[in-house]
Amino acid sequence: MGILDKLFGEFIDVIEWTDDSPNTMVYRFERYGNEIKYGAMLTVRESQTAVLVNEGQIADVFQPGLYQLETRNMPIMTTLHSWPHGFSSPFKAEVYFINMRRFTDLKWGTKNPVMLRDKEFGPVRLRAFGTYTLRVSEARVFLKEIVGTGGHFQTGDISDQLRNLIVSRFADILGESGIPLLELAANYDELGDFITQKIRPEFAAYGLDVMQMLVENISLPPEVETALDKRTSMGIIGDLGRYTQFQTAEALAAAAKNPSGAAGEGIGMGMGFAIAQNLGQNLAQSKPQTASPPPLPNSALYFVAIAGQQQGPFNSSQLREKIITGEVGRDTLVWTETLVEWTPAEKVADLASAFAHIPPPLPKN
């Protein structure tokens, strides 16, 4: 069988690779003994780069196109071997096809929570996960630094290494962003772009280019999320008194659904009285208290009927002066907002004392 493979390899003169999988990054063209016929046709398709490796050393790199492997198309190989003119026998070399297209929907995430100090909450532990897109930017660097001599290299062979690289930088990058914890969800796009720019140089060292990094979720530990939910509930409820009422009402509803004889009824009645009492107190406390200042002295305003004409308004001091001068007599009609109808001045309590030193009118003969 080995002899047949060798003979078959001698006559094959077409070298190509069609990608039949979504995650293959590098494929080594298989030939018996790595022998390639001189003059063979090499087909490099769009989104591919072909690399010839001779004796462990990268010899030539071919971009998309159709090539005939001969001396004029392989200047580096020619220099390495110094082939004589007219050389036409097979030569030994390895052909690696590098897939240059974008690889999408690659996953990243934190295995363990990362520590971060938030301005509002202090030290917190965060978990995060998302996806990223990458492609091979430098075929030579990627083949030399990552692939090595592997004949079939897929995204899964490097995803763990790249994920660890992302996570190891995640906490530092997140801290540099300065985004508050409660605003992270509203800044996933900006955070993804920020991380992409920060981590791109490290990917370039492997001959890779991270095109886009998406943050799908950043979460807190379950117990912190529970405390945060309670804090949110408190903010919605408004104050502790209302929250206590809410909790009491919930307990009362649960007791009503699961009565346990007279004891349960007694507890329910007691809770009902407590709720009513608390509600009354809270309503009294929540009722706005408007403090009104005491009335100013002599602040009442009076209207006076003099000579059949309404005059005023006068305050009590002004009206007392008119009483002293005789303009207003005992039977002069006055009115103020506290009186139902026009009333003689001497019958108004606020003015009665003003008539104490004024003698009554002389009796008629």
Short mmCIF file of C-alpha atoms in Angstrom, two decimals:
data_model
loop_
_atom_site.label_atom_id
_atom_site.label_comp_id
_atom_site.label_asym_id
_atom_site.label_seq_id
_atom_site.Cartn_x
_atom_site.Cartn_y
_atom_site.Cartn_z
CA MET A 1 0.00 0.00 0.00
CA GLY A 2 2.95 2.34 0.72
CA ILE A 3 4.31 1.87 -2.80
CA LEU A 4 0.94 2.75 -4.33
CA ASP A 5 0.76 5.90 -2.21
CA LYS A 6 4.21 6.90 -3.37
CA LEU A 7 3.39 6.34 -7.04
CA PHE A 8 0.09 8.14 -6.67
CA GLY A 9 1.88 11.11 -5.08
CA GLU A 10 4.34 11.29 -7.97
CA PHE A 11 1.56 11.85 -10.50
CA ILE A 12 -0.61 14.26 -8.52
CA ASP A 13 0.09 17.81 -9.72
CA VAL A 14 -2.82 19.79 -8.20
CA ILE A 15 -2.50 21.17 -4.67
CA GLU A 16 -5.61 22.80 -3.22
CA TRP A 17 -7.86 22.84 -0.18
CA THR A 18 -11.56 23.46 0.11
CA ASP A 19 -12.69 24.17 3.64
CA ASP A 20 -15.50 21.82 4.69
CA SER A 21 -15.68 22.87 8.34
CA PRO A 22 -16.58 26.17 10.05
CA ASN A 23 -13.71 26.19 12.53
CA THR A 24 -10.56 24.99 10.71
CA MET A 25 -7.85 27.62 10.82
CA VAL A 26 -4.89 25.69 9.34
CA TYR A 27 -4.77 22.61 7.11
CA ARG A 28 -1.59 20.84 6.01
CA PHE A 29 -1.81 19.34 2.54
CA GLU A 30 -1.09 15.63 2.90
CA ARG A 31 1.44 14.10 0.48
CA TYR A 32 3.36 10.84 0.73
CA GLY A 33 6.74 11.71 2.17
CA ASN A 34 5.89 15.41 1.68
CA GLU A 35 7.01 15.06 -1.97
CA ILE A 36 5.59 17.62 -4.37
CA LYS A 37 6.03 17.32 -8.13
CA TYR A 38 8.05 20.08 -9.73
CA GLY A 39 5.67 22.14 -11.85
CA ALA A 40 2.57 21.16 -9.81
CA MET A 41 -0.34 23.62 -9.80
CA LEU A 42 -1.09 25.33 -6.51
CA THR A 43 -4.57 26.84 -6.13
CA VAL A 44 -4.99 29.37 -3.34
CA ARG A 45 -8.57 30.56 -2.98
CA GLU A 46 -9.88 33.83 -1.64
CA SER A 47 -9.69 34.00 2.17
CA GLN A 48 -6.70 31.60 2.04
CA THR A 49 -2.93 31.92 2.24
CA ALA A 50 -0.60 29.03 1.38
CA VAL A 51 2.73 28.63 3.17
CA LEU A 52 5.53 26.32 1.95
CA VAL A 53 7.73 24.97 4.71
CA ASN A 54 11.01 23.27 3.84
CA GLU A 55 12.93 21.37 6.50
CA GLY A 56 11.11 23.28 9.27
CA GLN A 57 11.75 26.68 7.72
CA ILE A 58 9.14 28.87 6.05
CA ALA A 59 10.20 29.05 2.41
CA ASP A 60 7.45 30.87 0.48
CA VAL A 61 4.05 32.45 1.12
CA PHE A 62 1.41 32.51 -1.63
CA GLN A 63 -1.59 34.86 -1.69
CA PRO A 64 -4.88 33.94 -3.49
CA GLY A 65 -4.28 32.88 -7.07
CA LEU A 66 -3.09 30.00 -9.31
CA TYR A 67 0.62 29.14 -9.19
CA GLN A 68 2.85 26.64 -11.00
CA LEU A 69 5.49 25.45 -8.57
CA GLU A 70 8.68 25.95 -10.52
CA THR A 71 11.92 27.86 -10.08
CA ARG A 72 10.61 31.27 -11.14
CA ASN A 73 7.66 31.07 -8.72
CA MET A 74 9.69 29.84 -5.75
CA PRO A 75 12.62 32.23 -5.37
CA ILE A 76 13.28 31.39 -1.74
CA MET A 77 13.12 27.62 -2.33
CA THR A 78 15.46 28.06 -5.27
CA THR A 79 17.94 29.94 -3.10
CA LEU A 80 17.75 27.28 -0.38
CA HIS A 81 18.39 24.36 -2.75
CA SER A 82 20.43 25.96 -5.58
CA TRP A 83 18.72 23.60 -8.05
CA PRO A 84 20.48 23.06 -11.34
CA HIS A 85 18.86 24.30 -14.53
CA GLY A 86 16.19 21.96 -15.82
CA PHE A 87 15.53 20.28 -12.47
CA SER A 88 12.21 18.42 -12.77
CA SER A 89 12.09 15.74 -10.07
CA PRO A 90 9.79 15.97 -7.02
CA PHE A 91 10.95 18.07 -4.09
CA LYS A 92 10.16 17.68 -0.41
CA ALA A 93 8.15 20.45 1.24
CA GLU A 94 5.06 20.94 3.36
CA VAL A 95 2.16 23.09 2.22
CA TYR A 96 0.01 24.73 4.91
CA PHE A 97 -3.23 26.43 3.99
CA ILE A 98 -4.10 29.26 6.38
CA ASN A 99 -7.77 30.20 6.59
CA MET A 100 -7.87 34.02 6.55
CA ARG A 101 -11.63 34.48 6.95
CA ARG A 102 -13.31 35.74 10.10
CA PHE A 103 -14.17 33.25 12.82
CA THR A 104 -17.28 34.42 14.62
CA ASP A 105 -19.19 33.55 17.77
CA LEU A 106 -16.13 32.43 19.72
CA LYS A 107 -16.92 32.24 23.43
CA TRP A 108 -15.11 33.80 26.37
CA GLY A 109 -16.02 33.93 30.03
CA THR A 110 -14.65 33.98 33.56
CA LYS A 111 -14.22 30.60 35.24
CA ASN A 112 -13.99 32.29 38.64
CA PRO A 113 -15.23 35.72 39.76
CA VAL A 114 -12.81 38.60 39.32
CA MET A 115 -12.33 41.17 42.10
CA LEU A 116 -13.09 44.78 41.35
CA ARG A 117 -13.43 47.91 43.48
CA ASP A 118 -16.53 49.96 42.73
CA LYS A 119 -16.85 53.59 43.86
CA GLU A 120 -20.31 53.02 45.33
CA PHE A 121 -20.29 49.41 46.53
CA GLY A 122 -16.61 48.95 47.32
CA PRO A 123 -14.97 45.56 46.60
CA VAL A 124 -17.20 43.33 44.48
CA ARG A 125 -16.82 40.05 42.61
CA LEU A 126 -17.98 39.93 39.01
CA ARG A 127 -18.56 37.22 36.46
CA ALA A 128 -18.70 38.03 32.78
CA PHE A 129 -19.06 36.26 29.48
CA GLY A 130 -19.53 37.10 25.82
CA THR A 131 -18.31 36.39 22.29
CA TYR A 132 -15.58 37.66 20.03
CA THR A 133 -14.57 37.58 16.37
CA LEU A 134 -11.04 37.09 15.09
CA ARG A 135 -9.05 36.31 11.97
CA VAL A 136 -5.46 35.50 11.08
CA SER A 137 -3.67 38.71 10.20
CA GLU A 138 -0.10 37.41 9.75
CA ALA A 139 0.13 33.88 8.36
CA ARG A 140 3.88 33.57 9.04
CA VAL A 141 3.60 34.68 12.67
CA PHE A 142 0.54 32.52 13.36
CA LEU A 143 2.13 29.42 11.86
CA LYS A 144 5.39 29.95 13.73
CA GLU A 145 4.01 31.03 17.11
CA ILE A 146 0.85 28.94 17.45
CA VAL A 147 0.39 26.16 14.92
CA GLY A 148 3.86 24.64 14.81
CA THR A 149 3.77 21.33 12.98
CA GLY A 150 0.08 20.55 13.52
CA GLY A 151 -1.60 19.22 10.42
CA HIS A 152 -5.13 20.25 11.31
CA PHE A 153 -5.52 23.27 13.56
CA GLN A 154 -8.97 24.44 14.69
CA THR A 155 -10.33 27.32 16.76
CA GLY A 156 -10.83 24.97 19.70
CA ASP A 157 -7.07 24.41 19.86
CA ILE A 158 -6.47 28.05 20.71
CA SER A 159 -9.77 29.19 22.25
CA ASP A 160 -8.72 28.27 25.80
CA GLN A 161 -5.49 30.20 25.50
CA LEU A 162 -7.24 33.25 24.06
CA ARG A 163 -9.99 33.06 26.67
CA ASN A 164 -7.42 33.04 29.46
CA LEU A 165 -5.72 36.02 27.85
CA ILE A 166 -9.02 37.94 27.72
CA VAL A 167 -10.03 37.11 31.28
CA SER A 168 -6.60 37.94 32.69
CA ARG A 169 -6.90 41.44 31.25
CA PHE A 170 -10.62 41.85 31.94
CA ALA A 171 -10.39 43.11 35.53
CA ASP A 172 -7.65 45.64 34.69
CA ILE A 173 -9.49 46.90 31.63
CA LEU A 174 -12.80 47.11 33.48
CA GLY A 175 -11.16 49.06 36.29
CA GLU A 176 -9.55 51.47 33.81
CA SER A 177 -12.88 52.11 32.13
CA GLY A 178 -14.21 53.76 35.31
CA ILE A 179 -17.80 52.69 34.57
CA PRO A 180 -19.89 52.40 37.78
CA LEU A 181 -21.25 48.95 38.58
CA LEU A 182 -24.90 49.92 38.14
CA GLU A 183 -24.18 51.46 34.74
CA LEU A 184 -22.32 48.51 33.21
CA ALA A 185 -25.43 47.10 31.53
CA ALA A 186 -26.01 50.41 29.75
CA ASN A 187 -22.41 50.47 28.48
CA TYR A 188 -21.87 46.93 27.14
CA ASP A 189 -21.16 48.22 23.62
CA GLU A 190 -18.71 50.86 24.80
CA LEU A 191 -17.05 48.39 27.16
CA GLY A 192 -16.70 45.82 24.37
CA ASP A 193 -15.05 48.40 22.10
CA PHE A 194 -12.76 49.51 24.92
CA ILE A 195 -11.65 45.94 25.66
CA THR A 196 -11.14 45.26 21.94
CA GLN A 197 -8.76 48.19 21.55
CA LYS A 198 -6.86 47.34 24.71
CA ILE A 199 -6.37 43.65 23.97
CA ARG A 200 -5.73 43.88 20.20
CA PRO A 201 -1.93 44.37 20.52
CA GLU A 202 -1.63 41.14 22.53
CA PHE A 203 -3.53 39.18 19.89
CA ALA A 204 -1.26 40.69 17.22
CA ALA A 205 1.71 39.01 18.89
CA TYR A 206 0.16 35.68 17.80
CA GLY A 207 -0.53 36.85 14.25
CA LEU A 208 -4.22 37.30 15.07
CA ASP A 209 -6.55 40.26 14.90
CA VAL A 210 -9.54 40.46 17.22
CA MET A 211 -12.18 42.17 15.09
CA GLN A 212 -14.90 42.60 17.68
CA MET A 213 -15.50 41.66 21.27
CA LEU A 214 -19.00 41.60 22.71
CA VAL A 215 -19.93 41.64 26.39
CA GLU A 216 -23.19 39.73 26.79
CA ASN A 217 -23.50 39.75 30.56
CA ILE A 218 -21.76 40.93 33.72
CA SER A 219 -23.25 39.49 36.88
CA LEU A 220 -22.74 39.69 40.63
CA PRO A 221 -22.67 36.74 43.07
CA PRO A 222 -26.21 35.46 43.87
CA GLU A 223 -26.16 36.74 47.45
CA VAL A 224 -25.13 40.23 46.32
CA GLU A 225 -27.83 40.22 43.66
CA THR A 226 -30.36 39.28 46.34
CA ALA A 227 -29.24 42.16 48.56
CA LEU A 228 -29.34 44.51 45.58
CA ASP A 229 -32.87 43.38 44.75
CA LYS A 230 -33.93 44.14 48.33
CA ARG A 231 -32.32 47.55 48.10
CA THR A 232 -34.19 48.18 44.86
CA SER A 233 -37.43 47.08 46.51
CA MET A 234 -36.78 49.47 49.38
CA GLY A 235 -36.25 52.26 46.89
CA ILE A 236 -39.57 51.48 45.23
CA ILE A 237 -41.45 51.14 48.53
CA GLY A 238 -40.06 54.42 49.82
CA ASP A 239 -39.33 53.92 53.53
CA LEU A 240 -38.96 51.25 56.19
CA GLY A 241 -42.47 51.79 57.58
CA ARG A 242 -44.05 51.06 54.23
CA TYR A 243 -41.78 48.07 53.73
CA THR A 244 -42.85 46.72 57.14
CA GLN A 245 -46.47 47.14 56.16
CA PHE A 246 -45.81 45.29 52.93
CA GLN A 247 -44.10 42.42 54.72
CA THR A 248 -46.91 42.25 57.27
CA ALA A 249 -49.52 42.18 54.54
CA GLU A 250 -47.65 39.38 52.77
CA ALA A 251 -47.50 37.36 55.98
CA LEU A 252 -51.21 37.97 56.58
CA ALA A 253 -52.04 36.76 53.10
CA ALA A 254 -49.95 33.63 53.66
CA ALA A 255 -51.68 33.00 57.00
CA ALA A 256 -55.09 33.39 55.36
CA LYS A 257 -54.19 30.77 52.75
CA ASN A 258 -52.95 28.33 55.41
CA PRO A 259 -55.23 28.70 58.49
CA SER A 260 -54.46 26.48 61.47
CA GLY A 261 -57.60 26.54 63.62
CA ALA A 262 -58.32 29.05 66.34
CA ALA A 263 -54.65 29.88 66.86
CA GLY A 264 -54.30 30.85 63.23
CA GLU A 265 -57.42 32.97 63.38
CA GLY A 266 -56.16 34.70 66.52
CA ILE A 267 -52.84 35.44 64.89
CA GLY A 268 -54.64 36.75 61.83
CA MET A 269 -56.83 39.04 63.94
CA GLY A 270 -53.83 40.30 65.88
CA MET A 271 -51.93 41.00 62.69
CA GLY A 272 -54.98 42.75 61.29
CA PHE A 273 -55.19 45.04 64.32
CA ALA A 274 -51.46 45.70 64.08
CA ILE A 275 -51.73 46.59 60.43
CA ALA A 276 -54.64 48.93 61.10
CA GLN A 277 -52.74 50.62 63.93
CA ASN A 278 -49.55 50.96 61.91
CA LEU A 279 -51.48 52.24 58.94
CA GLY A 280 -53.23 54.88 61.05
CA GLN A 281 -49.95 56.01 62.57
CA ASN A 282 -48.20 56.18 59.22
CA LEU A 283 -51.06 58.08 57.64
CA ALA A 284 -50.98 60.55 60.53
CA GLN A 285 -47.23 60.90 60.15
CA SER A 286 -47.40 61.19 56.38
CA LYS A 287 -50.16 63.88 56.53
CA PRO A 288 -48.50 67.20 55.77
CA GLN A 289 -48.30 69.44 58.82
CA THR A 290 -48.85 73.05 57.83
CA ALA A 291 -47.88 75.40 60.62
CA SER A 292 -49.76 78.73 60.38
CA PRO A 293 -48.49 81.73 62.34
CA PRO A 294 -50.79 83.37 64.93
CA PRO A 295 -52.79 86.34 63.69
CA LEU A 296 -51.14 89.71 64.02
CA PRO A 297 -52.61 92.05 66.69
CA ASN A 298 -55.31 94.38 65.37
CA SER A 299 -55.32 92.46 62.12
CA ALA A 300 -59.15 92.46 61.76
CA LEU A 301 -60.45 94.80 59.09
CA TYR A 302 -63.78 96.57 59.53
CA PHE A 303 -66.19 98.28 57.18
CA VAL A 304 -68.28 101.14 58.65
CA ALA A 305 -71.63 102.62 57.58
CA ILE A 306 -71.31 106.42 57.99
CA ALA A 307 -73.98 108.75 56.64
CA GLY A 308 -75.49 105.90 54.74
CA GLN A 309 -72.20 105.17 52.94
CA GLN A 310 -69.88 102.17 53.35
CA GLN A 311 -66.37 103.21 54.30
CA GLY A 312 -63.22 101.22 55.02
CA PRO A 313 -61.70 98.87 55.51
CA PHE A 314 -60.16 100.06 58.80
CA ASN A 315 -58.16 98.04 61.28
CA SER A 316 -59.23 98.05 64.91
CA SER A 317 -56.73 100.78 65.85
CA GLN A 318 -58.03 103.10 63.18
CA LEU A 319 -61.59 102.34 64.18
CA ARG A 320 -60.85 103.11 67.86
CA GLU A 321 -59.53 106.52 66.84
CA LYS A 322 -62.78 107.21 65.00
CA ILE A 323 -64.70 106.17 68.11
CA ILE A 324 -62.68 108.62 70.22
CA THR A 325 -63.24 111.43 67.72
CA GLY A 326 -66.94 110.65 67.58
CA GLU A 327 -67.05 109.65 63.92
CA VAL A 328 -68.19 106.18 65.02
CA GLY A 329 -70.81 105.95 67.71
CA ARG A 330 -72.23 103.14 69.76
CA ASP A 331 -74.99 102.45 67.28
CA THR A 332 -72.84 102.89 64.16
CA LEU A 333 -73.09 99.72 62.09
CA VAL A 334 -69.83 97.85 61.41
CA TRP A 335 -68.98 94.61 59.66
CA THR A 336 -65.96 92.30 59.52
CA GLU A 337 -65.52 88.79 58.14
CA THR A 338 -66.20 87.26 61.58
CA LEU A 339 -69.65 88.87 61.75
CA VAL A 340 -72.70 87.40 60.10
CA GLU A 341 -74.37 90.79 59.50
CA TRP A 342 -73.90 94.50 60.14
CA THR A 343 -73.73 95.05 63.90
CA PRO A 344 -73.68 98.16 66.16
CA ALA A 345 -70.12 98.97 67.13
CA GLU A 346 -70.68 98.72 70.88
CA LYS A 347 -71.83 95.09 70.48
CA VAL A 348 -68.57 94.02 68.83
CA ALA A 349 -66.32 92.52 71.49
CA ASP A 350 -63.13 93.90 69.96
CA LEU A 351 -64.57 97.45 69.99
CA ALA A 352 -66.70 97.41 73.15
CA SER A 353 -63.82 98.42 75.40
CA ALA A 354 -63.30 101.57 73.34
CA PHE A 355 -66.68 102.86 74.52
CA ALA A 356 -65.87 102.38 78.22
CA HIS A 357 -64.64 105.95 78.71
CA ILE A 358 -67.26 107.53 76.46
CA PRO A 359 -70.49 108.39 78.22
CA PRO A 360 -73.70 107.08 76.75
CA PRO A 361 -75.98 109.59 74.99
CA LEU A 362 -78.08 111.87 77.20
CA PRO A 363 -81.55 110.60 77.93
CA LYS A 364 -84.29 112.29 75.96
CA ASN A 365 -86.61 114.66 77.89
#
